[in-house]
mmCIF file of C-alpha atoms in Angstrom:
data_model
loop_
_atom_site.group_PDB
_atom_site.id
_atom_site.type_symbol
_atom_site.label_atom_id
_atom_site.label_comp_id
_atom_site.label_asym_id
_atom_site.label_seq_id
_atom_site.Cartn_x
_atom_site.Cartn_y
_atom_site.Cartn_z
ATOM 1 C CA MET Z 1 -71.445 -44.665 -47.186
ATOM 2 C CA LYS Z 2 -75.185 -44.822 -47.832
ATOM 3 C CA ASN Z 3 -75.500 -41.146 -46.943
ATOM 4 C CA MET Z 4 -72.746 -40.237 -49.400
ATOM 5 C CA LEU Z 5 -74.386 -42.318 -52.123
ATOM 6 C CA LEU Z 6 -77.757 -40.699 -51.442
ATOM 7 C CA ALA Z 7 -76.204 -37.240 -51.588
ATOM 8 C CA PHE Z 8 -74.549 -38.071 -54.903
ATOM 9 C CA VAL Z 9 -77.839 -39.319 -56.374
ATOM 10 C CA LEU Z 10 -79.664 -36.168 -55.237
ATOM 11 C CA LEU Z 11 -76.927 -33.938 -56.658
ATOM 12 C CA PHE Z 12 -77.028 -35.795 -59.981
ATOM 13 C CA ALA Z 13 -80.831 -35.498 -60.142
ATOM 14 C CA LEU Z 14 -80.782 -31.771 -59.394
ATOM 15 C CA THR Z 15 -78.032 -31.131 -61.953
ATOM 16 C CA THR Z 16 -79.855 -33.113 -64.631
ATOM 17 C CA GLN Z 17 -83.093 -31.250 -63.904
ATOM 18 C CA ALA Z 18 -81.294 -27.893 -64.168
ATOM 19 C CA LEU Z 19 -79.745 -28.882 -67.497
ATOM 20 C CA LEU Z 20 -83.081 -30.068 -68.863
ATOM 21 C CA GLY Z 21 -84.669 -26.836 -67.710
ATOM 22 C CA ALA Z 22 -82.013 -24.844 -69.564
ATOM 23 C CA ALA Z 23 -82.584 -26.926 -72.693
ATOM 24 C CA ASP Z 24 -86.315 -26.209 -72.493
ATOM 25 C CA ALA Z 25 -85.677 -22.472 -72.117
ATOM 26 C CA SER Z 26 -85.497 -21.871 -75.880
ATOM 27 C CA PRO Z 27 -87.993 -19.247 -77.094
ATOM 28 C CA GLU Z 28 -91.325 -20.520 -78.353
ATOM 29 C CA GLN Z 29 -91.516 -21.482 -82.019
ATOM 30 C CA VAL Z 30 -93.675 -19.307 -84.281
ATOM 31 C CA VAL Z 31 -96.519 -21.168 -86.023
ATOM 32 C CA ASP Z 32 -98.538 -20.350 -89.137
ATOM 33 C CA THR Z 33 -102.314 -20.233 -89.566
ATOM 34 C CA SER Z 34 -102.357 -24.030 -89.889
ATOM 35 C CA GLY Z 35 -100.521 -24.510 -86.621
ATOM 36 C CA LYS Z 36 -97.297 -25.616 -88.317
ATOM 37 C CA LYS Z 37 -93.878 -24.231 -87.377
ATOM 38 C CA LEU Z 38 -92.487 -21.395 -89.489
ATOM 39 C CA ARG Z 39 -89.528 -22.737 -91.445
ATOM 40 C CA VAL Z 40 -86.461 -20.963 -92.753
ATOM 41 C CA GLY Z 41 -86.478 -21.088 -96.550
ATOM 42 C CA LEU Z 42 -90.274 -21.174 -96.932
ATOM 43 C CA SER Z 43 -92.403 -18.171 -97.943
ATOM 44 C CA TYR Z 44 -95.377 -16.808 -96.014
ATOM 45 C CA PHE Z 45 -97.951 -14.064 -96.329
ATOM 46 C CA ILE Z 46 -98.089 -11.720 -93.349
ATOM 47 C CA VAL Z 47 -101.803 -11.080 -92.887
ATOM 48 C CA PRO Z 48 -103.792 -9.181 -90.244
ATOM 49 C CA ALA Z 49 -104.820 -11.197 -87.209
ATOM 50 C CA SER Z 50 -108.302 -9.724 -87.512
ATOM 51 C CA PRO Z 51 -110.191 -9.847 -90.847
ATOM 52 C CA LEU Z 52 -111.403 -6.303 -90.187
ATOM 53 C CA ILE Z 53 -108.634 -3.762 -89.603
ATOM 54 C CA GLY Z 54 -110.842 -0.818 -88.752
ATOM 55 C CA CYS Z 55 -113.445 1.675 -89.918
ATOM 56 C CA THR Z 56 -113.408 5.442 -90.368
ATOM 57 C CA ARG Z 57 -116.031 7.749 -88.925
ATOM 58 C CA TYR Z 58 -117.635 7.790 -92.359
ATOM 59 C CA GLY Z 59 -118.233 4.038 -92.199
ATOM 60 C CA ARG Z 60 -115.452 3.124 -94.601
ATOM 61 C CA CYS Z 61 -113.896 -0.132 -93.449
ATOM 62 C CA VAL Z 62 -110.572 -1.714 -94.300
ATOM 63 C CA LYS Z 63 -110.832 -5.469 -94.662
ATOM 64 C CA SER Z 64 -108.170 -8.131 -94.550
ATOM 65 C CA GLY Z 65 -105.105 -7.704 -96.735
ATOM 66 C CA GLY Z 66 -101.365 -8.216 -96.689
ATOM 67 C CA LEU Z 67 -97.998 -6.536 -97.090
ATOM 68 C CA SER Z 68 -96.525 -5.247 -100.318
ATOM 69 C CA LEU Z 69 -94.066 -2.712 -101.726
ATOM 70 C CA ALA Z 70 -94.716 0.847 -102.864
ATOM 71 C CA SER Z 71 -92.715 3.796 -104.126
ATOM 72 C CA ILE Z 72 -93.445 6.685 -101.752
ATOM 73 C CA GLY Z 73 -91.676 10.018 -101.975
ATOM 74 C CA GLU Z 74 -88.500 8.799 -103.645
ATOM 75 C CA SER Z 75 -88.684 6.231 -106.415
ATOM 76 C CA CYS Z 76 -86.234 3.918 -104.614
ATOM 77 C CA PRO Z 77 -85.923 2.126 -102.296
ATOM 78 C CA LEU Z 78 -89.446 0.717 -102.050
ATOM 79 C CA ASP Z 79 -91.288 1.016 -98.745
ATOM 80 C CA VAL Z 80 -93.290 -1.649 -96.944
ATOM 81 C CA VAL Z 81 -97.033 -1.000 -97.014
ATOM 82 C CA PHE Z 82 -100.268 -2.702 -96.077
ATOM 83 C CA VAL Z 83 -102.669 -3.334 -98.975
ATOM 84 C CA ALA Z 84 -106.326 -4.257 -98.473
ATOM 85 C CA GLY Z 85 -108.179 -6.876 -100.452
ATOM 86 C CA SER Z 86 -105.239 -9.187 -101.242
ATOM 87 C CA SER Z 87 -102.652 -11.278 -99.431
ATOM 88 C CA GLY Z 88 -99.884 -9.024 -100.723
ATOM 89 C CA LEU Z 89 -96.435 -10.408 -101.512
ATOM 90 C CA PRO Z 90 -94.886 -13.488 -99.859
ATOM 91 C CA LEU Z 91 -92.012 -13.056 -97.430
ATOM 92 C CA SER Z 92 -89.376 -15.230 -95.800
ATOM 93 C CA PHE Z 93 -87.395 -15.066 -92.571
ATOM 94 C CA SER Z 94 -83.723 -15.553 -91.778
ATOM 95 C CA PRO Z 95 -82.924 -15.806 -88.033
ATOM 96 C CA VAL Z 96 -79.540 -14.740 -86.709
ATOM 97 C CA ASP Z 97 -78.763 -18.477 -86.539
ATOM 98 C CA PRO Z 98 -80.494 -19.850 -89.660
ATOM 99 C CA LYS Z 99 -78.994 -23.323 -89.139
ATOM 100 C CA LYS Z 100 -81.727 -24.066 -86.588
ATOM 101 C CA GLY Z 101 -84.243 -24.179 -89.435
ATOM 102 C CA VAL Z 102 -87.161 -22.764 -87.441
ATOM 103 C CA VAL Z 103 -88.334 -19.268 -86.513
ATOM 104 C CA ARG Z 104 -88.740 -18.436 -82.817
ATOM 105 C CA VAL Z 105 -90.217 -15.497 -80.932
ATOM 106 C CA SER Z 106 -87.920 -12.936 -79.312
ATOM 107 C CA THR Z 107 -85.144 -13.840 -81.761
ATOM 108 C CA ASP Z 108 -83.306 -11.418 -84.054
ATOM 109 C CA LEU Z 109 -84.098 -12.076 -87.694
ATOM 110 C CA ASN Z 110 -84.135 -10.545 -91.154
ATOM 111 C CA ILE Z 111 -87.408 -10.272 -93.055
ATOM 112 C CA MET Z 112 -87.448 -10.163 -96.851
ATOM 113 C CA PHE Z 113 -89.935 -10.237 -99.692
ATOM 114 C CA SER Z 114 -89.588 -13.420 -101.723
ATOM 115 C CA THR Z 115 -89.039 -11.626 -105.001
ATOM 116 C CA ASP Z 116 -86.136 -10.192 -106.944
ATOM 117 C CA HIS Z 117 -88.328 -8.556 -109.571
ATOM 118 C CA THR Z 118 -89.058 -5.008 -108.437
ATOM 119 C CA SER Z 119 -88.762 -1.573 -109.973
ATOM 120 C CA CYS Z 120 -85.716 -1.003 -107.765
ATOM 121 C CA ALA Z 121 -83.386 -3.784 -108.870
ATOM 122 C CA GLU Z 122 -80.394 -2.115 -107.204
ATOM 123 C CA TYR Z 123 -82.041 -2.459 -103.773
ATOM 124 C CA SER Z 124 -82.586 -5.772 -102.015
ATOM 125 C CA PRO Z 125 -86.099 -6.774 -100.827
ATOM 126 C CA VAL Z 126 -84.778 -7.124 -97.249
ATOM 127 C CA TRP Z 127 -86.570 -5.017 -94.628
ATOM 128 C CA LYS Z 128 -84.700 -2.144 -93.085
ATOM 129 C CA LEU Z 129 -85.642 0.618 -90.656
ATOM 130 C CA ASP Z 130 -85.362 3.875 -92.570
ATOM 131 C CA HIS Z 131 -83.821 7.047 -91.205
ATOM 132 C CA PHE Z 132 -86.155 9.108 -89.029
ATOM 133 C CA ASP Z 133 -88.640 11.101 -91.116
ATOM 134 C CA VAL Z 134 -88.575 14.499 -89.395
ATOM 135 C CA ALA Z 135 -91.481 15.901 -91.415
ATOM 136 C CA LYS Z 136 -93.838 13.077 -90.408
ATOM 137 C CA GLY Z 137 -92.215 12.239 -87.095
ATOM 138 C CA GLN Z 138 -92.006 8.567 -88.025
ATOM 139 C CA TRP Z 139 -89.568 5.682 -88.362
ATOM 140 C CA PHE Z 140 -90.746 3.893 -91.519
ATOM 141 C CA VAL Z 141 -89.910 0.365 -92.638
ATOM 142 C CA THR Z 142 -88.308 0.314 -96.066
ATOM 143 C CA THR Z 143 -86.154 -2.118 -98.075
ATOM 144 C CA GLY Z 144 -82.529 -2.272 -99.130
ATOM 145 C CA GLY Z 145 -81.224 -4.143 -96.113
ATOM 146 C CA SER Z 146 -78.926 -7.153 -96.076
ATOM 147 C CA VAL Z 147 -79.108 -10.641 -94.611
ATOM 148 C CA GLY Z 148 -76.890 -11.701 -91.706
ATOM 149 C CA ASN Z 149 -73.590 -10.124 -90.651
ATOM 150 C CA PRO Z 150 -74.692 -8.557 -87.327
ATOM 151 C CA SER Z 151 -72.819 -5.271 -86.890
ATOM 152 C CA TRP Z 152 -73.372 -1.559 -86.426
ATOM 153 C CA GLY Z 153 -73.676 -1.271 -90.190
ATOM 154 C CA THR Z 154 -76.599 -3.723 -90.313
ATOM 155 C CA ILE Z 155 -78.297 -2.918 -87.014
ATOM 156 C CA ARG Z 156 -81.388 -1.439 -88.731
ATOM 157 C CA ASN Z 157 -81.992 -4.710 -90.625
ATOM 158 C CA TRP Z 158 -82.915 -6.792 -87.570
ATOM 159 C CA PHE Z 159 -86.475 -7.359 -86.384
ATOM 160 C CA LYS Z 160 -88.229 -9.808 -84.053
ATOM 161 C CA ILE Z 161 -91.549 -11.617 -83.849
ATOM 162 C CA GLU Z 162 -93.338 -11.529 -80.501
ATOM 163 C CA LYS Z 163 -96.517 -13.222 -79.275
ATOM 164 C CA VAL Z 164 -99.465 -10.944 -78.514
ATOM 165 C CA ASP Z 165 -102.864 -12.296 -77.471
ATOM 166 C CA ALA Z 166 -103.702 -15.112 -79.932
ATOM 167 C CA ALA Z 167 -101.557 -13.565 -82.656
ATOM 168 C CA TYR Z 168 -98.107 -12.089 -83.259
ATOM 169 C CA LYS Z 169 -96.535 -8.692 -83.716
ATOM 170 C CA ILE Z 170 -93.304 -7.570 -85.348
ATOM 171 C CA VAL Z 171 -90.969 -5.417 -83.310
ATOM 172 C CA TYR Z 172 -87.762 -3.523 -83.892
ATOM 173 C CA CYS Z 173 -85.630 -4.241 -80.839
ATOM 174 C CA PRO Z 174 -82.263 -5.635 -81.971
ATOM 175 C CA THR Z 175 -80.140 -7.564 -79.506
ATOM 176 C CA VAL Z 176 -77.532 -8.837 -81.973
ATOM 177 C CA LEU Z 177 -75.143 -6.368 -80.330
ATOM 178 C CA PRO Z 178 -76.010 -6.966 -76.664
ATOM 179 C CA SER Z 179 -73.389 -4.545 -75.350
ATOM 180 C CA SER Z 180 -75.230 -1.540 -76.756
ATOM 181 C CA LYS Z 181 -78.682 -0.005 -76.438
ATOM 182 C CA HIS Z 182 -81.015 0.589 -79.369
ATOM 183 C CA LEU Z 183 -84.482 1.836 -80.136
ATOM 184 C CA CYS Z 184 -87.089 -0.730 -79.085
ATOM 185 C CA LYS Z 185 -90.642 -0.405 -80.398
ATOM 186 C CA ASP Z 186 -93.526 -2.260 -82.062
ATOM 187 C CA VAL Z 187 -94.144 -2.113 -85.792
ATOM 188 C CA GLY Z 188 -97.563 -0.650 -86.588
ATOM 189 C CA VAL Z 189 -99.388 0.977 -89.498
ATOM 190 C CA PHE Z 190 -99.187 4.705 -90.234
ATOM 191 C CA VAL Z 191 -101.659 6.222 -92.709
ATOM 192 C CA ASP Z 192 -100.091 9.173 -94.547
ATOM 193 C CA GLU Z 193 -101.798 12.117 -96.242
ATOM 194 C CA ASN Z 194 -102.138 10.159 -99.484
ATOM 195 C CA GLY Z 195 -103.798 7.178 -97.859
ATOM 196 C CA HIS Z 196 -100.739 4.911 -97.956
ATOM 197 C CA ARG Z 197 -100.768 2.496 -95.040
ATOM 198 C CA ARG Z 198 -97.066 2.368 -94.273
ATOM 199 C CA LEU Z 199 -95.340 0.134 -91.767
ATOM 200 C CA ALA Z 200 -93.694 2.274 -89.109
ATOM 201 C CA LEU Z 201 -92.650 2.079 -85.483
ATOM 202 C CA SER Z 202 -95.675 2.646 -83.294
ATOM 203 C CA ASP Z 203 -97.154 2.427 -79.807
ATOM 204 C CA VAL Z 204 -99.968 0.363 -81.344
ATOM 205 C CA PRO Z 205 -98.731 -2.951 -82.786
ATOM 206 C CA PHE Z 206 -99.970 -4.373 -86.064
ATOM 207 C CA LYS Z 207 -101.222 -7.789 -84.958
ATOM 208 C CA VAL Z 208 -100.523 -10.409 -87.599
ATOM 209 C CA LYS Z 209 -100.568 -14.084 -88.511
ATOM 210 C CA PHE Z 210 -98.441 -16.020 -90.969
ATOM 211 C CA GLN Z 211 -100.020 -17.894 -93.842
ATOM 212 C CA LEU Z 212 -98.004 -20.346 -95.917
ATOM 213 C CA ALA Z 213 -97.680 -19.015 -99.474
#
């Protein structure tokens, strides 16, 4: 009888430990520059992790900045660009399950500028992966996406935040439709012939931090 009781206690302990381990398996929560958790519904500036982005061979250096919108090529929709010398425009995040209230790494989410006042009122400020630019050989990040409703029609609207070193990076690697395979790559900065620093898929990630607006 004692042996049976002991076996039951051990089984209960192992089961409880397994369940607690599963509960603790949630992805890590993203934090801002103050060490506070990113919250759904709040606005943040996405700023470079390093105050100095880089220098050209002529000694011209790009210092800290943020993300903004610009009309490149076509007047609309507006594309996502990096601008030096300012924090840019604030943004917010909407995870695939926004009811949780927090933003976690490795989780599908929509990213949107916290403004409705742009020169392209007919397009939303929600990030979206544009069609492949054959001329430049790039996948650029633009706007005009929609929030929620995971489907084939919205697959290019989903991004993720991942930890890298002591900072974060944004990636395009949607898993909202787990039964299918999609492009999976970091979001970096591409400098075009006119000097626009455009967000685009890249082998070199744009390392960022999140600053409460």
